[in-house]
PDB file of C-alpha atoms in Angstrom:
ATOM      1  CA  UNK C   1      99.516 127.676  92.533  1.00 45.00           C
ATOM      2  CA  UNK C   2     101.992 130.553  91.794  1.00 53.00           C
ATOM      3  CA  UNK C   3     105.474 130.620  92.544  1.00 53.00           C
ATOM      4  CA  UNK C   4     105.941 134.251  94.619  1.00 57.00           C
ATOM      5  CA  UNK C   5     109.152 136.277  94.854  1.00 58.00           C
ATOM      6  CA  UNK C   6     112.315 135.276  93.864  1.00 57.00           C
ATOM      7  CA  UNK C   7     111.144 130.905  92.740  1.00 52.00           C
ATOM      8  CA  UNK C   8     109.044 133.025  89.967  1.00 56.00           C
ATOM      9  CA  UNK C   9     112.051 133.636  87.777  1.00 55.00           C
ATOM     10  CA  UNK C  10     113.761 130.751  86.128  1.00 60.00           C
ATOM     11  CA  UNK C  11     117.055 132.104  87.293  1.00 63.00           C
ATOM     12  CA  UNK C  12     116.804 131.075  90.649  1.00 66.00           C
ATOM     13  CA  UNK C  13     116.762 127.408  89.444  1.00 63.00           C
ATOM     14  CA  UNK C  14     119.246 127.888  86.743  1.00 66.00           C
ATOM     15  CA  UNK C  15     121.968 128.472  89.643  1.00 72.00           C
ATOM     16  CA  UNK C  16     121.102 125.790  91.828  1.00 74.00           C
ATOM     17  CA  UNK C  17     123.056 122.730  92.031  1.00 75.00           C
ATOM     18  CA  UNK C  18     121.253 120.310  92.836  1.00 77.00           C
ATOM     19  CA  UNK C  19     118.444 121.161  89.251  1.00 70.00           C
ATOM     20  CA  UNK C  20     118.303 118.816  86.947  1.00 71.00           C
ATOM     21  CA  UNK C  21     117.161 120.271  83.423  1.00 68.00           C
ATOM     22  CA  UNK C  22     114.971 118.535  80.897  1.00 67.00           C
ATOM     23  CA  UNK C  23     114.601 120.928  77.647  1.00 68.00           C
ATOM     24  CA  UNK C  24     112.611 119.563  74.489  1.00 69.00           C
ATOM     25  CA  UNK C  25     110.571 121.440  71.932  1.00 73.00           C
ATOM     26  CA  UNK C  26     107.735 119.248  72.456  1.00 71.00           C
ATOM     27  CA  UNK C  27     106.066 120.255  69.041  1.00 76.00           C
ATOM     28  CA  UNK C  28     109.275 118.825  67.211  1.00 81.00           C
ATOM     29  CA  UNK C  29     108.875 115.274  65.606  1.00 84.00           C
ATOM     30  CA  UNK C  30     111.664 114.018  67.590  1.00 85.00           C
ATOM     31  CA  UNK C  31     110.290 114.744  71.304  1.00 80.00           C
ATOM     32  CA  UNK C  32     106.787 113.579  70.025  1.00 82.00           C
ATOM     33  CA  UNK C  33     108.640 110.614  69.232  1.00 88.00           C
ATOM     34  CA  UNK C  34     111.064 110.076  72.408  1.00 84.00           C
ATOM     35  CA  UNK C  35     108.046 111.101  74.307  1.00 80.00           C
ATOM     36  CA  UNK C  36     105.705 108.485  72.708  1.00 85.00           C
ATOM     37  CA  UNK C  37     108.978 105.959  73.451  1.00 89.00           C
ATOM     38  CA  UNK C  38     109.252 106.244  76.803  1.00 82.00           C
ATOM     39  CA  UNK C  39     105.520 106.234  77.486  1.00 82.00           C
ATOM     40  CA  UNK C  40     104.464 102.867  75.666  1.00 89.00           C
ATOM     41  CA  UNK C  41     107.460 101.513  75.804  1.00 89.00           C
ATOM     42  CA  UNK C  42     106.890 101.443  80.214  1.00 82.00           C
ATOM     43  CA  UNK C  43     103.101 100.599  79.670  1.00 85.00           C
ATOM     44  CA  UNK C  44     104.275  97.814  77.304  1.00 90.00           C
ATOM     45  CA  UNK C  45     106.753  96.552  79.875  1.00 88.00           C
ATOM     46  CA  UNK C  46     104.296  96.632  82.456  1.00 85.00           C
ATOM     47  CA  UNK C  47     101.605  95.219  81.001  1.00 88.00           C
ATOM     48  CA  UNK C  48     103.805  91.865  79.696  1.00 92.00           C
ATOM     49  CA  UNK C  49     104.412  91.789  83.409  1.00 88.00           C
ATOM     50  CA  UNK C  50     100.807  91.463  84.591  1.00 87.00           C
ATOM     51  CA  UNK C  51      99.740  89.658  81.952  1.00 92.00           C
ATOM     52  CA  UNK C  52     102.359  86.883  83.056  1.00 91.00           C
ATOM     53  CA  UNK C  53     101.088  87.399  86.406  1.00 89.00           C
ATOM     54  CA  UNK C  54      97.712  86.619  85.120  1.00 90.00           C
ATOM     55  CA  UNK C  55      98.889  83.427  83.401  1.00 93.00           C
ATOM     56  CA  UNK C  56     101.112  82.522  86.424  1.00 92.00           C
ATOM     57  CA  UNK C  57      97.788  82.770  88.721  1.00 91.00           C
ATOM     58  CA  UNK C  58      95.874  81.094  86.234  1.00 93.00           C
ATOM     59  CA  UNK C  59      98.517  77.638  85.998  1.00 93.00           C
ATOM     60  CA  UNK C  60      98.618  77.675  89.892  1.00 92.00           C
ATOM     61  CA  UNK C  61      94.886  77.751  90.197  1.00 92.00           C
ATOM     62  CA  UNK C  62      94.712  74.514  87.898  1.00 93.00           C
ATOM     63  CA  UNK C  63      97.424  72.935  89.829  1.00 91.00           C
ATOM     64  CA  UNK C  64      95.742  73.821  93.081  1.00 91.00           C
ATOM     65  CA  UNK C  65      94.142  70.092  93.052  1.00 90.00           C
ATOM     66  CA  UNK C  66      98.115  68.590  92.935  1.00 92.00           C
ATOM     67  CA  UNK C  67      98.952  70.515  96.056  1.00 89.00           C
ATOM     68  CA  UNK C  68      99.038  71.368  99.377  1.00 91.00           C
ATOM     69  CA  UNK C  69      96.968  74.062 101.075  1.00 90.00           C
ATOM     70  CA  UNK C  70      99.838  75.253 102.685  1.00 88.00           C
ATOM     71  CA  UNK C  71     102.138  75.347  99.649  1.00 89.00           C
ATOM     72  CA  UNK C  72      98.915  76.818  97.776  1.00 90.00           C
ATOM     73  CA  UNK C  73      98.972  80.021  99.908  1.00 88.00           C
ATOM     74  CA  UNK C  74     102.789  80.039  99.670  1.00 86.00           C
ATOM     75  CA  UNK C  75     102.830  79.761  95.664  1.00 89.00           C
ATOM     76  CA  UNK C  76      99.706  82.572  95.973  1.00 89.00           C
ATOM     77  CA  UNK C  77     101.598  85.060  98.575  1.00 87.00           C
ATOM     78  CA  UNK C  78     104.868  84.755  96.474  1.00 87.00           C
ATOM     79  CA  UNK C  79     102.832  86.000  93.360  1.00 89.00           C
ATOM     80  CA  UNK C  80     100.813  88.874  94.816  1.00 87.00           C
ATOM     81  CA  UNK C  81     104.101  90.026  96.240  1.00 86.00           C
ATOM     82  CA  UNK C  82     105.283  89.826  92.952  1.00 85.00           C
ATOM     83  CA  UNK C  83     102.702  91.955  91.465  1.00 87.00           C
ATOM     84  CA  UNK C  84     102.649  94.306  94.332  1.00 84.00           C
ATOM     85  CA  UNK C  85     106.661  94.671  93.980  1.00 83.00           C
ATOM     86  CA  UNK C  86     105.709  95.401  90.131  1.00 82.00           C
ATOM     87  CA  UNK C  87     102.689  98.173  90.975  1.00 83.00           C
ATOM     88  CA  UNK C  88     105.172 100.098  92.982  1.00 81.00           C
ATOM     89  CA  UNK C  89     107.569 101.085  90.132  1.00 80.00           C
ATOM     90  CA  UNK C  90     104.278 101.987  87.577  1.00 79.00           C
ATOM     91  CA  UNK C  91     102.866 104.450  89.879  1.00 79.00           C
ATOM     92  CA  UNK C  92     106.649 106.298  91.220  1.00 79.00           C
ATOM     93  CA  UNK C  93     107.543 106.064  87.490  1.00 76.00           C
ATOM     94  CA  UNK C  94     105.076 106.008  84.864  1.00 76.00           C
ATOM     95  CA  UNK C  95     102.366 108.567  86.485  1.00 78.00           C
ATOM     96  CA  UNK C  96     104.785 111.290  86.895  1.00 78.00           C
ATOM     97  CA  UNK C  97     106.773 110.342  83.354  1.00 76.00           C
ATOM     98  CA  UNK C  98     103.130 110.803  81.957  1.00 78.00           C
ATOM     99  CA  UNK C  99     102.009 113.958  83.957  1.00 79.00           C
ATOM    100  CA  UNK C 100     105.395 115.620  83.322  1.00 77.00           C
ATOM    101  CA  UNK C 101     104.739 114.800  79.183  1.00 76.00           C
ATOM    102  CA  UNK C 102     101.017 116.326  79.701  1.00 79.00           C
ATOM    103  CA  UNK C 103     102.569 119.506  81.255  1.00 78.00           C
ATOM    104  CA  UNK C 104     105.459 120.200  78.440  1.00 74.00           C
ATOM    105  CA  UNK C 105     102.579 119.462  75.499  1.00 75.00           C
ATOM    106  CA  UNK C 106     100.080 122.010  77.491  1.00 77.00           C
ATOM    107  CA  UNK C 107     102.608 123.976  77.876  1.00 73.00           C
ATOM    108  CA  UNK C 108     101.637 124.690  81.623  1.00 72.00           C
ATOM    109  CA  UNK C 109     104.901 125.823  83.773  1.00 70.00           C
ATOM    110  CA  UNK C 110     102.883 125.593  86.558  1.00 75.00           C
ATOM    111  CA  UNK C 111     102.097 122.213  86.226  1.00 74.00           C
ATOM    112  CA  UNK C 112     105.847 121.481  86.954  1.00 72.00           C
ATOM    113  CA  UNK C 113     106.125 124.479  89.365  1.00 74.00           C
ATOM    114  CA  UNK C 114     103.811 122.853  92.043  1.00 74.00           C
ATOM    115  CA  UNK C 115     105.056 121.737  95.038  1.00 76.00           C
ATOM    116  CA  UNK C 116     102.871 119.117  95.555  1.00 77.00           C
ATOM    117  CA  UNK C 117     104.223 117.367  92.192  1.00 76.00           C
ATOM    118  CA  UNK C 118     107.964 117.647  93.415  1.00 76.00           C
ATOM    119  CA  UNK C 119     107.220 116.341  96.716  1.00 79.00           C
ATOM    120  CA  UNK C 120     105.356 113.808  95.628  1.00 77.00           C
ATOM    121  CA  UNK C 121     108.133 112.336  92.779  1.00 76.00           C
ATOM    122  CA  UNK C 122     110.957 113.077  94.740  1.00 78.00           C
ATOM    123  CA  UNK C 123     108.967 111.043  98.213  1.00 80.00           C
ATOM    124  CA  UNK C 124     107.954 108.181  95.869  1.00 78.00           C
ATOM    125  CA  UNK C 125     111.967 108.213  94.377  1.00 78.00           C
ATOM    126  CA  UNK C 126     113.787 108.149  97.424  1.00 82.00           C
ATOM    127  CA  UNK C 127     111.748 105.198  99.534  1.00 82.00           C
ATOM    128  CA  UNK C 128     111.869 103.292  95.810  1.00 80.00           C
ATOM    129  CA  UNK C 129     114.619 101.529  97.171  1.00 81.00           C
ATOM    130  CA  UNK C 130     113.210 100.262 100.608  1.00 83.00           C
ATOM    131  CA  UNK C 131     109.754  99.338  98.597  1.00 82.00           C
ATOM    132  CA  UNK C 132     110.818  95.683  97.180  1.00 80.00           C
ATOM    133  CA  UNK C 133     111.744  94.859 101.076  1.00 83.00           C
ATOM    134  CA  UNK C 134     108.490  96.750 102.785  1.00 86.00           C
ATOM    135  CA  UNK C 135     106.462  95.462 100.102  1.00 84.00           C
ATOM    136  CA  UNK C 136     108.073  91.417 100.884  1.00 83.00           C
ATOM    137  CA  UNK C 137     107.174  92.345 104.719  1.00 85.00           C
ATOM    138  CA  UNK C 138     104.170  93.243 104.509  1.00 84.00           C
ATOM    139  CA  UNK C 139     102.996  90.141 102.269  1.00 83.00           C
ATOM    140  CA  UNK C 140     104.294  87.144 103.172  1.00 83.00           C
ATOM    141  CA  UNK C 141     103.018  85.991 106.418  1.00 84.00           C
ATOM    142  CA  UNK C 142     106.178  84.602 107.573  1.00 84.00           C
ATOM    143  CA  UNK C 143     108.455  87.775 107.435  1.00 84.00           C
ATOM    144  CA  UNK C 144     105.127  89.995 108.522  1.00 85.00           C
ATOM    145  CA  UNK C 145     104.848  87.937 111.750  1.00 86.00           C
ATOM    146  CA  UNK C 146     109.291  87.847 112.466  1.00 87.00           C
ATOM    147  CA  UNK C 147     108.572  91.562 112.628  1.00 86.00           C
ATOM    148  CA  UNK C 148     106.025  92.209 114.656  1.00 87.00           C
ATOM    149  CA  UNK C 149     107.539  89.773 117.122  1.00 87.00           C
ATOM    150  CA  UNK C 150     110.356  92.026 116.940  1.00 87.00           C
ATOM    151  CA  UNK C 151     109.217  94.934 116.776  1.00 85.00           C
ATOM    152  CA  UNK C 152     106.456  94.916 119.332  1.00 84.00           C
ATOM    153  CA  UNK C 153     106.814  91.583 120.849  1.00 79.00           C
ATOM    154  CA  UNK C 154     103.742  90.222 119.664  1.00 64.00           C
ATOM    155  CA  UNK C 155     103.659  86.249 120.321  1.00 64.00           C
ATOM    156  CA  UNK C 156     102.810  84.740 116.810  1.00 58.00           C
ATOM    157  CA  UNK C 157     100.700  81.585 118.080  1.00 64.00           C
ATOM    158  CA  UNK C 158     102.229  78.072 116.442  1.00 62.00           C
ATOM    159  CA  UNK C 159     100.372  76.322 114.214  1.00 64.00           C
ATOM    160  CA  UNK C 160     100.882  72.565 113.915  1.00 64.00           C
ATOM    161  CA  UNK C 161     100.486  70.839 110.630  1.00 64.00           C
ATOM    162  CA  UNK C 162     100.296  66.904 109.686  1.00 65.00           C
ATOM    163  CA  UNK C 163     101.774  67.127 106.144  1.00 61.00           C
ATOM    164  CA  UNK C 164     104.538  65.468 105.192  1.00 55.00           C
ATOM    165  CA  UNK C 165     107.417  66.104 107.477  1.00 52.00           C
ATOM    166  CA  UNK C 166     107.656  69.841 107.727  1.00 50.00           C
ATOM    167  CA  UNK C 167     108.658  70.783 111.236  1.00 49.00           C
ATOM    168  CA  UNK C 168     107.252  73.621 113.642  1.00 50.00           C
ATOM    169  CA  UNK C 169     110.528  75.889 114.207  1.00 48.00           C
ATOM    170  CA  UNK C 170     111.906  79.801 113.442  1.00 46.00           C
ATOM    171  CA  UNK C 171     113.138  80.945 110.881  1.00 46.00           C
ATOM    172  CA  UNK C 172     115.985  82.846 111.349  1.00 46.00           C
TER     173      UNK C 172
END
């Protein structure tokens, strides 16, 4: 894609308010090395993250015997909402982090030019916020069904259940 008329010349940008400049020589040891910072150190905090989600599946798996199916699923839909919430970060931060080093080392303006990239990183930046809560939502059953009661007055049907003395009743 080229930029046409006056969003060809740098200048346009430069008097904008609302740009934000980033400006490294990305052939000088010190960006190589800020750049190599930022990049493993997110994959490194990422990947302790799922590999404690691993482990944490793993231990509730071997307790599975010790409890209830109910509190099973529970235990289960609390940790893939967990891992979900932790996806959502990775993919609005990391992939764009990464393609925006890729385009200052190729030295490809109109890598950073597109549209398509500035939509997409400024979409995934500003619903960042609401993620955590859409993400909770649309994972655990109990929140998912409040909704769509709610929202489109879907009956949820009851479910009764013999263990111990948990009680059929709403939530909020």
């Amino acid at each position: 894609m080229e930029a046409i008329g006056k969003y060809k010349y740098i200048e346009f940008y430069a008097t904008r308010n609302d740009t934000i400049w980033l400006s490294m020589d990305i052939k000088e040891m010190n960006a190589q090395i800020f750049g190599g910072i930022v990049v493993f150190g997110l994959l490194a905090i990422y990947l302790v993250n799922l590999g404690s989600a691993l482990v944490l599946f793993q231990q509730l798996r071997r307790q599975q015997a010790q409890m209830s199916e109910s509190t099973y699923k529970s235990h289960t839909s609390v940790l893939y909402m967990l891992v979900s919430q932790n996806m959502y970060p990775f993919l609005v931060m990391m992939l764009p982090v990464c393609y925006t080093i890729f385009a200052f080392a190729s030295d490809s303006s109109f890598l950073l030019a597109s549209s398509f990239y500035k939509h997409v990183a400024s979409c995934g930046l500003m619903i960042y916020p609401a993620m955590s809560c859409l993400v909770s939502i649309l994972v655990m059953k109990p929140y998912r069904e409040y909704v769509k009661r709610k929202l489109y007055g879907w009956k949820v049907r009851s479910v009764v259940t013999t263990e111990g003395n948990s009680k059929q009743g709403n939530l909020w």
